[in-house]
Amino acid sequence: MKINKIIYLLIASFMLVFTACDPIVDEAHLSDSTDVAGVQLVATQSPPGGNKITLKMASPGITGYWDYNLGTALTNEVTVVYPIPGKSTFTYVGSLGSQFFTKKIDVQVDRLDTPLDQDWYDLVGKNTATGKTWVFDNQGAGSLWWFMSPPGSADGAMTAWWNAGDCCPPSDANGKMHFDLNGAANYNHYETLTSPAEKGSFVLDPTNKKLIIKDSKMLGYAAGNKDGVYTIVTLTETKLVLYLSNNEANGTGWTFVFRPQ
């Protein structure tokens, strides 16, 4: 009798072990709540025609984010004070459930009636369509305008490890760069004051103190980075100081000091 009980216990134990080893299969399948045509994008301007724009993805069951050209918002609804007059296209990137999609909406901005962050006016000037030109703030021998600085943090941006501008200036030391908002965030790099422009675009992020140059070069690019992302140390009407925490040329920090032309 005891032997039978032991045998039953062993059999039960083996059954539990083998049952525990069976894989758990999730039979749930993703399905689309709608199609791309059914995704409703809404843009509201306050006041109508103005540059304060609320972008909303109004369809239920959809998740994603907005790309509003000068940044992204990881939400279905975002309000931006847009700095560029004219027609602009904004993009929503989302998931229907089983597939990703992008959908665009056009918005016509007739006037900049909501003031921009002051950084925009400091960078591109009060006449945002005309824009503003910047050059190196070279005040002569010993001045700091393009120099190696400590890596890792903008706190040491104005500490010069090596004043490279004094002995070994960049090829575009006498060049210029121009920012404007004439229909887009336009950026032009000039190797010299009279050379043709290398056209690109830019993103100004006042909140995170970043200036991003796209499809062109920052003035002083010999010590820049290919990604074009610079930390803003100072931005006023009369001075622009940018910093890299780890420049590609030598792995140190680097600081760029500009003034309006």
PDB file of C-alpha atoms in Angstrom:
ATOM      1  CA  MET A   1       0.000   0.000   0.000  1.00  0.00           C
ATOM      2  CA  LYS A   2       2.807   2.359   0.890  1.00  0.00           C
ATOM      3  CA  ILE A   3       4.556   1.426  -2.339  1.00  0.00           C
ATOM      4  CA  ASN A   4       1.423   2.299  -4.348  1.00  0.00           C
ATOM      5  CA  LYS A   5       1.181   5.690  -2.647  1.00  0.00           C
ATOM      6  CA  ILE A   6       4.811   6.397  -3.438  1.00  0.00           C
ATOM      7  CA  ILE A   7       4.260   5.423  -7.089  1.00  0.00           C
ATOM      8  CA  TYR A   8       1.214   7.721  -7.318  1.00  0.00           C
ATOM      9  CA  LEU A   9       3.223  10.603  -5.836  1.00  0.00           C
ATOM     10  CA  LEU A  10       6.044  10.057  -8.318  1.00  0.00           C
ATOM     11  CA  ILE A  11       3.622   9.985 -11.246  1.00  0.00           C
ATOM     12  CA  ALA A  12       1.955  13.191 -10.040  1.00  0.00           C
ATOM     13  CA  SER A  13       5.342  14.871  -9.649  1.00  0.00           C
ATOM     14  CA  PHE A  14       6.393  13.947 -13.182  1.00  0.00           C
ATOM     15  CA  MET A  15       3.099  15.281 -14.569  1.00  0.00           C
ATOM     16  CA  LEU A  16       3.641  18.609 -12.813  1.00  0.00           C
ATOM     17  CA  VAL A  17       7.187  18.894 -14.149  1.00  0.00           C
ATOM     18  CA  PHE A  18       6.183  18.160 -17.741  1.00  0.00           C
ATOM     19  CA  THR A  19       3.184  20.489 -17.511  1.00  0.00           C
ATOM     20  CA  ALA A  20       5.396  23.297 -16.235  1.00  0.00           C
ATOM     21  CA  CYS A  21       7.700  22.835 -19.226  1.00  0.00           C
ATOM     22  CA  ASP A  22       4.919  23.351 -21.760  1.00  0.00           C
ATOM     23  CA  PRO A  23       5.348  26.753 -23.477  1.00  0.00           C
ATOM     24  CA  ILE A  24       2.815  29.474 -22.786  1.00  0.00           C
ATOM     25  CA  VAL A  25       1.457  30.702 -26.099  1.00  0.00           C
ATOM     26  CA  ASP A  26      -0.078  34.166 -26.317  1.00  0.00           C
ATOM     27  CA  GLU A  27      -2.829  33.838 -28.879  1.00  0.00           C
ATOM     28  CA  ALA A  28      -3.509  37.583 -28.982  1.00  0.00           C
ATOM     29  CA  HIS A  29      -2.953  39.198 -32.381  1.00  0.00           C
ATOM     30  CA  LEU A  30      -2.564  42.881 -33.151  1.00  0.00           C
ATOM     31  CA  SER A  31      -5.309  44.342 -35.266  1.00  0.00           C
ATOM     32  CA  ASP A  32      -5.777  47.792 -36.792  1.00  0.00           C
ATOM     33  CA  SER A  33      -8.415  50.056 -35.281  1.00  0.00           C
ATOM     34  CA  THR A  34      -8.705  51.985 -38.566  1.00  0.00           C
ATOM     35  CA  ASP A  35      -6.751  52.688 -41.753  1.00  0.00           C
ATOM     36  CA  VAL A  36      -4.547  55.672 -42.555  1.00  0.00           C
ATOM     37  CA  ALA A  37      -7.395  57.427 -44.357  1.00  0.00           C
ATOM     38  CA  GLY A  38      -9.451  57.164 -41.172  1.00  0.00           C
ATOM     39  CA  VAL A  39      -6.857  58.904 -38.989  1.00  0.00           C
ATOM     40  CA  GLN A  40      -8.118  62.423 -38.272  1.00  0.00           C
ATOM     41  CA  LEU A  41      -5.542  65.193 -37.873  1.00  0.00           C
ATOM     42  CA  VAL A  42      -6.762  68.608 -36.727  1.00  0.00           C
ATOM     43  CA  ALA A  43      -4.856  71.920 -36.618  1.00  0.00           C
ATOM     44  CA  THR A  44      -6.336  74.885 -34.744  1.00  0.00           C
ATOM     45  CA  GLN A  45      -4.824  78.374 -34.809  1.00  0.00           C
ATOM     46  CA  SER A  46      -5.445  80.918 -32.078  1.00  0.00           C
ATOM     47  CA  PRO A  47      -6.411  83.386 -33.431  1.00  0.00           C
ATOM     48  CA  PRO A  48      -7.215  82.078 -36.925  1.00  0.00           C
ATOM     49  CA  GLY A  49      -4.269  82.556 -39.254  1.00  0.00           C
ATOM     50  CA  GLY A  50      -1.916  83.138 -36.334  1.00  0.00           C
ATOM     51  CA  ASN A  51       1.237  81.299 -35.337  1.00  0.00           C
ATOM     52  CA  LYS A  52      -0.037  79.698 -32.119  1.00  0.00           C
ATOM     53  CA  ILE A  53      -0.997  76.264 -33.407  1.00  0.00           C
ATOM     54  CA  THR A  54      -2.553  73.279 -31.652  1.00  0.00           C
ATOM     55  CA  LEU A  55      -1.952  70.005 -33.487  1.00  0.00           C
ATOM     56  CA  LYS A  56      -4.232  67.118 -32.535  1.00  0.00           C
ATOM     57  CA  MET A  57      -4.604  63.510 -33.630  1.00  0.00           C
ATOM     58  CA  ALA A  58      -8.313  63.033 -32.921  1.00  0.00           C
ATOM     59  CA  SER A  59      -8.875  59.342 -33.760  1.00  0.00           C
ATOM     60  CA  PRO A  60      -9.274  56.937 -30.813  1.00  0.00           C
ATOM     61  CA  GLY A  61      -7.020  53.912 -30.431  1.00  0.00           C
ATOM     62  CA  ILE A  62      -4.022  55.498 -32.184  1.00  0.00           C
ATOM     63  CA  THR A  63      -0.680  56.219 -30.520  1.00  0.00           C
ATOM     64  CA  GLY A  64       2.276  58.172 -31.880  1.00  0.00           C
ATOM     65  CA  TYR A  65       3.990  61.541 -31.930  1.00  0.00           C
ATOM     66  CA  TRP A  66       4.084  64.867 -33.764  1.00  0.00           C
ATOM     67  CA  ASP A  67       7.006  66.130 -35.827  1.00  0.00           C
ATOM     68  CA  TYR A  68       6.475  69.892 -36.081  1.00  0.00           C
ATOM     69  CA  ASN A  69       9.718  70.518 -38.065  1.00  0.00           C
ATOM     70  CA  LEU A  70      11.511  72.326 -35.250  1.00  0.00           C
ATOM     71  CA  GLY A  71      11.121  69.445 -32.807  1.00  0.00           C
ATOM     72  CA  THR A  72       8.959  66.487 -31.823  1.00  0.00           C
ATOM     73  CA  ALA A  73       6.223  66.008 -29.230  1.00  0.00           C
ATOM     74  CA  LEU A  74       5.625  62.508 -27.880  1.00  0.00           C
ATOM     75  CA  THR A  75       1.917  63.048 -27.536  1.00  0.00           C
ATOM     76  CA  ASN A  76      -1.279  63.092 -29.597  1.00  0.00           C
ATOM     77  CA  GLU A  77      -1.813  66.812 -28.973  1.00  0.00           C
ATOM     78  CA  VAL A  78       0.674  69.663 -28.757  1.00  0.00           C
ATOM     79  CA  THR A  79       0.523  73.471 -28.887  1.00  0.00           C
ATOM     80  CA  VAL A  80       3.456  75.327 -30.443  1.00  0.00           C
ATOM     81  CA  VAL A  81       4.241  78.971 -31.126  1.00  0.00           C
ATOM     82  CA  TYR A  82       5.517  78.537 -34.656  1.00  0.00           C
ATOM     83  CA  PRO A  83       8.106  81.073 -35.848  1.00  0.00           C
ATOM     84  CA  ILE A  84       7.731  80.703 -39.628  1.00  0.00           C
ATOM     85  CA  PRO A  85       5.021  82.438 -41.700  1.00  0.00           C
ATOM     86  CA  GLY A  86       3.583  80.828 -44.824  1.00  0.00           C
ATOM     87  CA  LYS A  87       2.415  77.265 -45.446  1.00  0.00           C
ATOM     88  CA  SER A  88       4.052  74.596 -43.293  1.00  0.00           C
ATOM     89  CA  THR A  89       3.540  70.849 -43.238  1.00  0.00           C
ATOM     90  CA  PHE A  90       3.405  68.951 -39.947  1.00  0.00           C
ATOM     91  CA  THR A  91       3.699  65.170 -39.650  1.00  0.00           C
ATOM     92  CA  TYR A  92       2.093  62.683 -37.289  1.00  0.00           C
ATOM     93  CA  VAL A  93       3.891  59.341 -36.928  1.00  0.00           C
ATOM     94  CA  GLY A  94       1.838  56.603 -35.281  1.00  0.00           C
ATOM     95  CA  SER A  95       0.702  53.016 -35.046  1.00  0.00           C
ATOM     96  CA  LEU A  96      -2.627  51.677 -36.290  1.00  0.00           C
ATOM     97  CA  GLY A  97      -2.131  48.546 -34.193  1.00  0.00           C
ATOM     98  CA  SER A  98      -0.272  46.182 -36.488  1.00  0.00           C
ATOM     99  CA  GLN A  99       1.511  48.724 -38.681  1.00  0.00           C
ATOM    100  CA  PHE A 100       3.167  52.119 -38.466  1.00  0.00           C
ATOM    101  CA  PHE A 101       2.165  55.081 -40.601  1.00  0.00           C
ATOM    102  CA  THR A 102       2.838  58.753 -41.253  1.00  0.00           C
ATOM    103  CA  LYS A 103       0.256  61.360 -42.132  1.00  0.00           C
ATOM    104  CA  LYS A 104       0.691  65.053 -42.843  1.00  0.00           C
ATOM    105  CA  ILE A 105      -1.358  68.198 -42.382  1.00  0.00           C
ATOM    106  CA  ASP A 106      -0.731  71.649 -43.899  1.00  0.00           C
ATOM    107  CA  VAL A 107      -1.150  74.863 -41.926  1.00  0.00           C
ATOM    108  CA  GLN A 108      -1.075  78.406 -43.326  1.00  0.00           C
ATOM    109  CA  VAL A 109       0.428  80.984 -40.948  1.00  0.00           C
ATOM    110  CA  ASP A 110      -0.461  84.502 -42.111  1.00  0.00           C
ATOM    111  CA  ARG A 111       1.183  86.449 -39.298  1.00  0.00           C
ATOM    112  CA  LEU A 112       3.365  86.056 -36.216  1.00  0.00           C
ATOM    113  CA  ASP A 113       0.878  87.515 -33.737  1.00  0.00           C
ATOM    114  CA  THR A 114       2.048  85.441 -30.758  1.00  0.00           C
ATOM    115  CA  PRO A 115       5.544  86.541 -29.656  1.00  0.00           C
ATOM    116  CA  LEU A 116       8.343  83.990 -29.995  1.00  0.00           C
ATOM    117  CA  ASP A 117      10.828  83.028 -27.322  1.00  0.00           C
ATOM    118  CA  GLN A 118      13.399  85.846 -27.088  1.00  0.00           C
ATOM    119  CA  ASP A 119      16.133  83.474 -28.280  1.00  0.00           C
ATOM    120  CA  TRP A 120      14.568  83.478 -31.752  1.00  0.00           C
ATOM    121  CA  TYR A 121      14.791  87.268 -32.036  1.00  0.00           C
ATOM    122  CA  ASP A 122      18.342  87.257 -30.674  1.00  0.00           C
ATOM    123  CA  LEU A 123      19.451  84.655 -33.233  1.00  0.00           C
ATOM    124  CA  VAL A 124      17.621  85.772 -36.388  1.00  0.00           C
ATOM    125  CA  GLY A 125      16.829  89.399 -35.594  1.00  0.00           C
ATOM    126  CA  LYS A 126      13.541  91.211 -35.172  1.00  0.00           C
ATOM    127  CA  ASN A 127      12.827  90.975 -38.892  1.00  0.00           C
ATOM    128  CA  THR A 128      12.754  87.187 -38.924  1.00  0.00           C
ATOM    129  CA  ALA A 129      12.273  86.892 -42.694  1.00  0.00           C
ATOM    130  CA  THR A 130      15.350  89.015 -43.446  1.00  0.00           C
ATOM    131  CA  GLY A 131      17.385  87.253 -40.791  1.00  0.00           C
ATOM    132  CA  LYS A 132      20.737  87.954 -39.210  1.00  0.00           C
ATOM    133  CA  THR A 133      24.412  87.342 -40.038  1.00  0.00           C
ATOM    134  CA  TRP A 134      27.024  86.259 -37.499  1.00  0.00           C
ATOM    135  CA  VAL A 135      30.853  86.283 -37.685  1.00  0.00           C
ATOM    136  CA  PHE A 136      33.609  85.257 -35.296  1.00  0.00           C
ATOM    137  CA  ASP A 137      34.176  87.721 -32.466  1.00  0.00           C
ATOM    138  CA  ASN A 138      37.877  88.105 -33.264  1.00  0.00           C
ATOM    139  CA  GLN A 139      39.139  91.144 -31.391  1.00  0.00           C
ATOM    140  CA  GLY A 140      42.793  90.589 -32.279  1.00  0.00           C
ATOM    141  CA  ALA A 141      45.733  88.764 -30.690  1.00  0.00           C
ATOM    142  CA  GLY A 142      44.881  87.057 -27.421  1.00  0.00           C
ATOM    143  CA  SER A 143      41.109  87.268 -27.807  1.00  0.00           C
ATOM    144  CA  LEU A 144      39.073  84.102 -27.286  1.00  0.00           C
ATOM    145  CA  TRP A 145      36.817  83.294 -30.231  1.00  0.00           C
ATOM    146  CA  TRP A 146      37.694  79.699 -31.302  1.00  0.00           C
ATOM    147  CA  PHE A 147      39.433  77.613 -28.674  1.00  0.00           C
ATOM    148  CA  MET A 148      39.829  74.229 -27.003  1.00  0.00           C
ATOM    149  CA  SER A 149      38.016  73.957 -23.681  1.00  0.00           C
ATOM    150  CA  PRO A 150      37.371  71.273 -21.028  1.00  0.00           C
ATOM    151  CA  PRO A 151      35.183  68.371 -22.220  1.00  0.00           C
ATOM    152  CA  GLY A 152      32.014  67.060 -20.652  1.00  0.00           C
ATOM    153  CA  SER A 153      30.175  70.163 -19.480  1.00  0.00           C
ATOM    154  CA  ALA A 154      29.331  73.645 -20.717  1.00  0.00           C
ATOM    155  CA  ASP A 155      30.214  74.946 -17.233  1.00  0.00           C
ATOM    156  CA  GLY A 156      33.842  75.103 -18.391  1.00  0.00           C
ATOM    157  CA  ALA A 157      33.110  76.471 -21.860  1.00  0.00           C
ATOM    158  CA  MET A 158      34.938  79.770 -21.275  1.00  0.00           C
ATOM    159  CA  THR A 159      38.056  78.095 -19.871  1.00  0.00           C
ATOM    160  CA  ALA A 160      40.650  78.030 -22.646  1.00  0.00           C
ATOM    161  CA  TRP A 161      42.917  74.987 -22.748  1.00  0.00           C
ATOM    162  CA  TRP A 162      44.406  76.143 -26.053  1.00  0.00           C
ATOM    163  CA  ASN A 163      43.629  79.398 -27.842  1.00  0.00           C
ATOM    164  CA  ALA A 164      43.694  77.862 -31.320  1.00  0.00           C
ATOM    165  CA  GLY A 165      42.349  80.995 -32.981  1.00  0.00           C
ATOM    166  CA  ASP A 166      45.610  82.830 -32.196  1.00  0.00           C
ATOM    167  CA  CYS A 167      47.927  80.451 -34.005  1.00  0.00           C
ATOM    168  CA  CYS A 168      45.854  78.077 -36.120  1.00  0.00           C
ATOM    169  CA  PRO A 169      42.542  79.659 -37.152  1.00  0.00           C
ATOM    170  CA  PRO A 170      40.005  77.627 -39.159  1.00  0.00           C
ATOM    171  CA  SER A 171      39.743  77.989 -42.933  1.00  0.00           C
ATOM    172  CA  ASP A 172      36.497  79.937 -42.539  1.00  0.00           C
ATOM    173  CA  ALA A 173      37.833  82.309 -39.870  1.00  0.00           C
ATOM    174  CA  ASN A 174      36.847  85.253 -42.079  1.00  0.00           C
ATOM    175  CA  GLY A 175      33.568  83.709 -43.172  1.00  0.00           C
ATOM    176  CA  LYS A 176      30.045  84.215 -41.932  1.00  0.00           C
ATOM    177  CA  MET A 177      26.780  82.395 -41.213  1.00  0.00           C
ATOM    178  CA  HIS A 178      23.242  83.604 -41.772  1.00  0.00           C
ATOM    179  CA  PHE A 179      19.976  82.576 -40.099  1.00  0.00           C
ATOM    180  CA  ASP A 180      16.482  83.533 -41.281  1.00  0.00           C
ATOM    181  CA  LEU A 181      12.867  82.337 -41.130  1.00  0.00           C
ATOM    182  CA  ASN A 182      11.837  83.233 -44.658  1.00  0.00           C
ATOM    183  CA  GLY A 183       9.424  80.367 -45.331  1.00  0.00           C
ATOM    184  CA  ALA A 184      11.589  77.903 -43.423  1.00  0.00           C
ATOM    185  CA  ALA A 185      14.381  77.812 -40.834  1.00  0.00           C
ATOM    186  CA  ASN A 186      17.134  78.696 -43.331  1.00  0.00           C
ATOM    187  CA  TYR A 187      20.855  78.553 -42.593  1.00  0.00           C
ATOM    188  CA  ASN A 188      23.730  79.557 -44.891  1.00  0.00           C
ATOM    189  CA  HIS A 189      27.454  78.994 -44.295  1.00  0.00           C
ATOM    190  CA  TYR A 190      29.997  81.148 -46.159  1.00  0.00           C
ATOM    191  CA  GLU A 191      33.656  80.097 -46.204  1.00  0.00           C
ATOM    192  CA  THR A 192      34.604  83.756 -46.762  1.00  0.00           C
ATOM    193  CA  LEU A 193      32.579  86.960 -46.778  1.00  0.00           C
ATOM    194  CA  THR A 194      32.236  86.756 -50.568  1.00  0.00           C
ATOM    195  CA  SER A 195      32.099  82.984 -51.227  1.00  0.00           C
ATOM    196  CA  PRO A 196      28.888  81.194 -52.330  1.00  0.00           C
ATOM    197  CA  ALA A 197      26.544  79.985 -49.618  1.00  0.00           C
ATOM    198  CA  GLU A 198      26.365  76.375 -48.513  1.00  0.00           C
ATOM    199  CA  LYS A 199      22.648  76.181 -47.800  1.00  0.00           C
ATOM    200  CA  GLY A 200      21.128  74.164 -45.011  1.00  0.00           C
ATOM    201  CA  SER A 201      18.624  74.535 -42.205  1.00  0.00           C
ATOM    202  CA  PHE A 202      18.649  74.845 -38.448  1.00  0.00           C
ATOM    203  CA  VAL A 203      16.710  73.938 -35.331  1.00  0.00           C
ATOM    204  CA  LEU A 204      16.702  76.234 -32.316  1.00  0.00           C
ATOM    205  CA  ASP A 205      15.699  74.563 -29.053  1.00  0.00           C
ATOM    206  CA  PRO A 206      15.493  77.314 -26.394  1.00  0.00           C
ATOM    207  CA  THR A 207      14.248  74.927 -23.698  1.00  0.00           C
ATOM    208  CA  ASN A 208      17.229  72.576 -23.926  1.00  0.00           C
ATOM    209  CA  LYS A 209      19.691  75.274 -25.015  1.00  0.00           C
ATOM    210  CA  LYS A 210      20.578  73.556 -28.284  1.00  0.00           C
ATOM    211  CA  LEU A 211      21.310  74.830 -31.770  1.00  0.00           C
ATOM    212  CA  ILE A 212      21.319  72.186 -34.511  1.00  0.00           C
ATOM    213  CA  ILE A 213      22.757  72.792 -37.993  1.00  0.00           C
ATOM    214  CA  LYS A 214      21.465  70.507 -40.764  1.00  0.00           C
ATOM    215  CA  ASP A 215      22.888  69.868 -44.258  1.00  0.00           C
ATOM    216  CA  SER A 216      25.566  72.531 -43.866  1.00  0.00           C
ATOM    217  CA  LYS A 217      28.508  73.486 -41.619  1.00  0.00           C
ATOM    218  CA  MET A 218      28.860  75.608 -38.519  1.00  0.00           C
ATOM    219  CA  LEU A 219      31.346  78.479 -38.809  1.00  0.00           C
ATOM    220  CA  GLY A 220      34.581  76.997 -37.465  1.00  0.00           C
ATOM    221  CA  TYR A 221      33.558  73.503 -38.604  1.00  0.00           C
ATOM    222  CA  ALA A 222      37.168  72.209 -38.390  1.00  0.00           C
ATOM    223  CA  ALA A 223      36.460  71.667 -34.691  1.00  0.00           C
ATOM    224  CA  GLY A 224      32.777  70.788 -35.083  1.00  0.00           C
ATOM    225  CA  ASN A 225      30.815  67.550 -35.067  1.00  0.00           C
ATOM    226  CA  LYS A 226      29.034  65.920 -37.990  1.00  0.00           C
ATOM    227  CA  ASP A 227      25.732  65.748 -36.128  1.00  0.00           C
ATOM    228  CA  GLY A 228      25.660  69.551 -35.972  1.00  0.00           C
ATOM    229  CA  VAL A 229      24.363  69.700 -32.381  1.00  0.00           C
ATOM    230  CA  TYR A 230      25.793  72.549 -30.276  1.00  0.00           C
ATOM    231  CA  THR A 231      25.074  73.677 -26.727  1.00  0.00           C
ATOM    232  CA  ILE A 232      24.116  77.346 -26.372  1.00  0.00           C
ATOM    233  CA  VAL A 233      26.200  78.962 -23.618  1.00  0.00           C
ATOM    234  CA  THR A 234      25.209  82.561 -24.387  1.00  0.00           C
ATOM    235  CA  LEU A 235      22.631  83.962 -26.790  1.00  0.00           C
ATOM    236  CA  THR A 236      21.883  87.670 -26.690  1.00  0.00           C
ATOM    237  CA  GLU A 237      21.290  90.297 -29.349  1.00  0.00           C
ATOM    238  CA  THR A 238      25.036  90.987 -29.501  1.00  0.00           C
ATOM    239  CA  LYS A 239      26.729  87.686 -28.610  1.00  0.00           C
ATOM    240  CA  LEU A 240      26.462  83.988 -29.414  1.00  0.00           C
ATOM    241  CA  VAL A 241      28.624  81.393 -27.650  1.00  0.00           C
ATOM    242  CA  LEU A 242      28.358  77.724 -28.653  1.00  0.00           C
ATOM    243  CA  TYR A 243      30.053  74.711 -27.099  1.00  0.00           C
ATOM    244  CA  LEU A 244      30.821  71.089 -27.932  1.00  0.00           C
ATOM    245  CA  SER A 245      31.480  68.717 -25.054  1.00  0.00           C
ATOM    246  CA  ASN A 246      33.441  66.217 -27.160  1.00  0.00           C
ATOM    247  CA  ASN A 247      34.469  67.460 -30.599  1.00  0.00           C
ATOM    248  CA  GLU A 248      35.386  64.899 -33.238  1.00  0.00           C
ATOM    249  CA  ALA A 249      38.754  66.458 -34.097  1.00  0.00           C
ATOM    250  CA  ASN A 250      40.450  65.654 -30.773  1.00  0.00           C
ATOM    251  CA  GLY A 251      37.869  64.520 -28.214  1.00  0.00           C
ATOM    252  CA  THR A 252      38.074  67.652 -26.066  1.00  0.00           C
ATOM    253  CA  GLY A 253      35.621  70.442 -25.534  1.00  0.00           C
ATOM    254  CA  TRP A 254      35.516  73.332 -28.006  1.00  0.00           C
ATOM    255  CA  THR A 255      34.055  76.821 -27.791  1.00  0.00           C
ATOM    256  CA  PHE A 256      32.889  79.145 -30.582  1.00  0.00           C
ATOM    257  CA  VAL A 257      32.283  82.872 -29.942  1.00  0.00           C
ATOM    258  CA  PHE A 258      30.352  85.019 -32.465  1.00  0.00           C
ATOM    259  CA  ARG A 259      29.036  88.566 -32.867  1.00  0.00           C
ATOM    260  CA  PRO A 260      26.584  90.036 -35.388  1.00  0.00           C
ATOM    261  CA  GLN A 261      28.142  91.301 -38.600  1.00  0.00           C
TER     262      GLN A 261
END
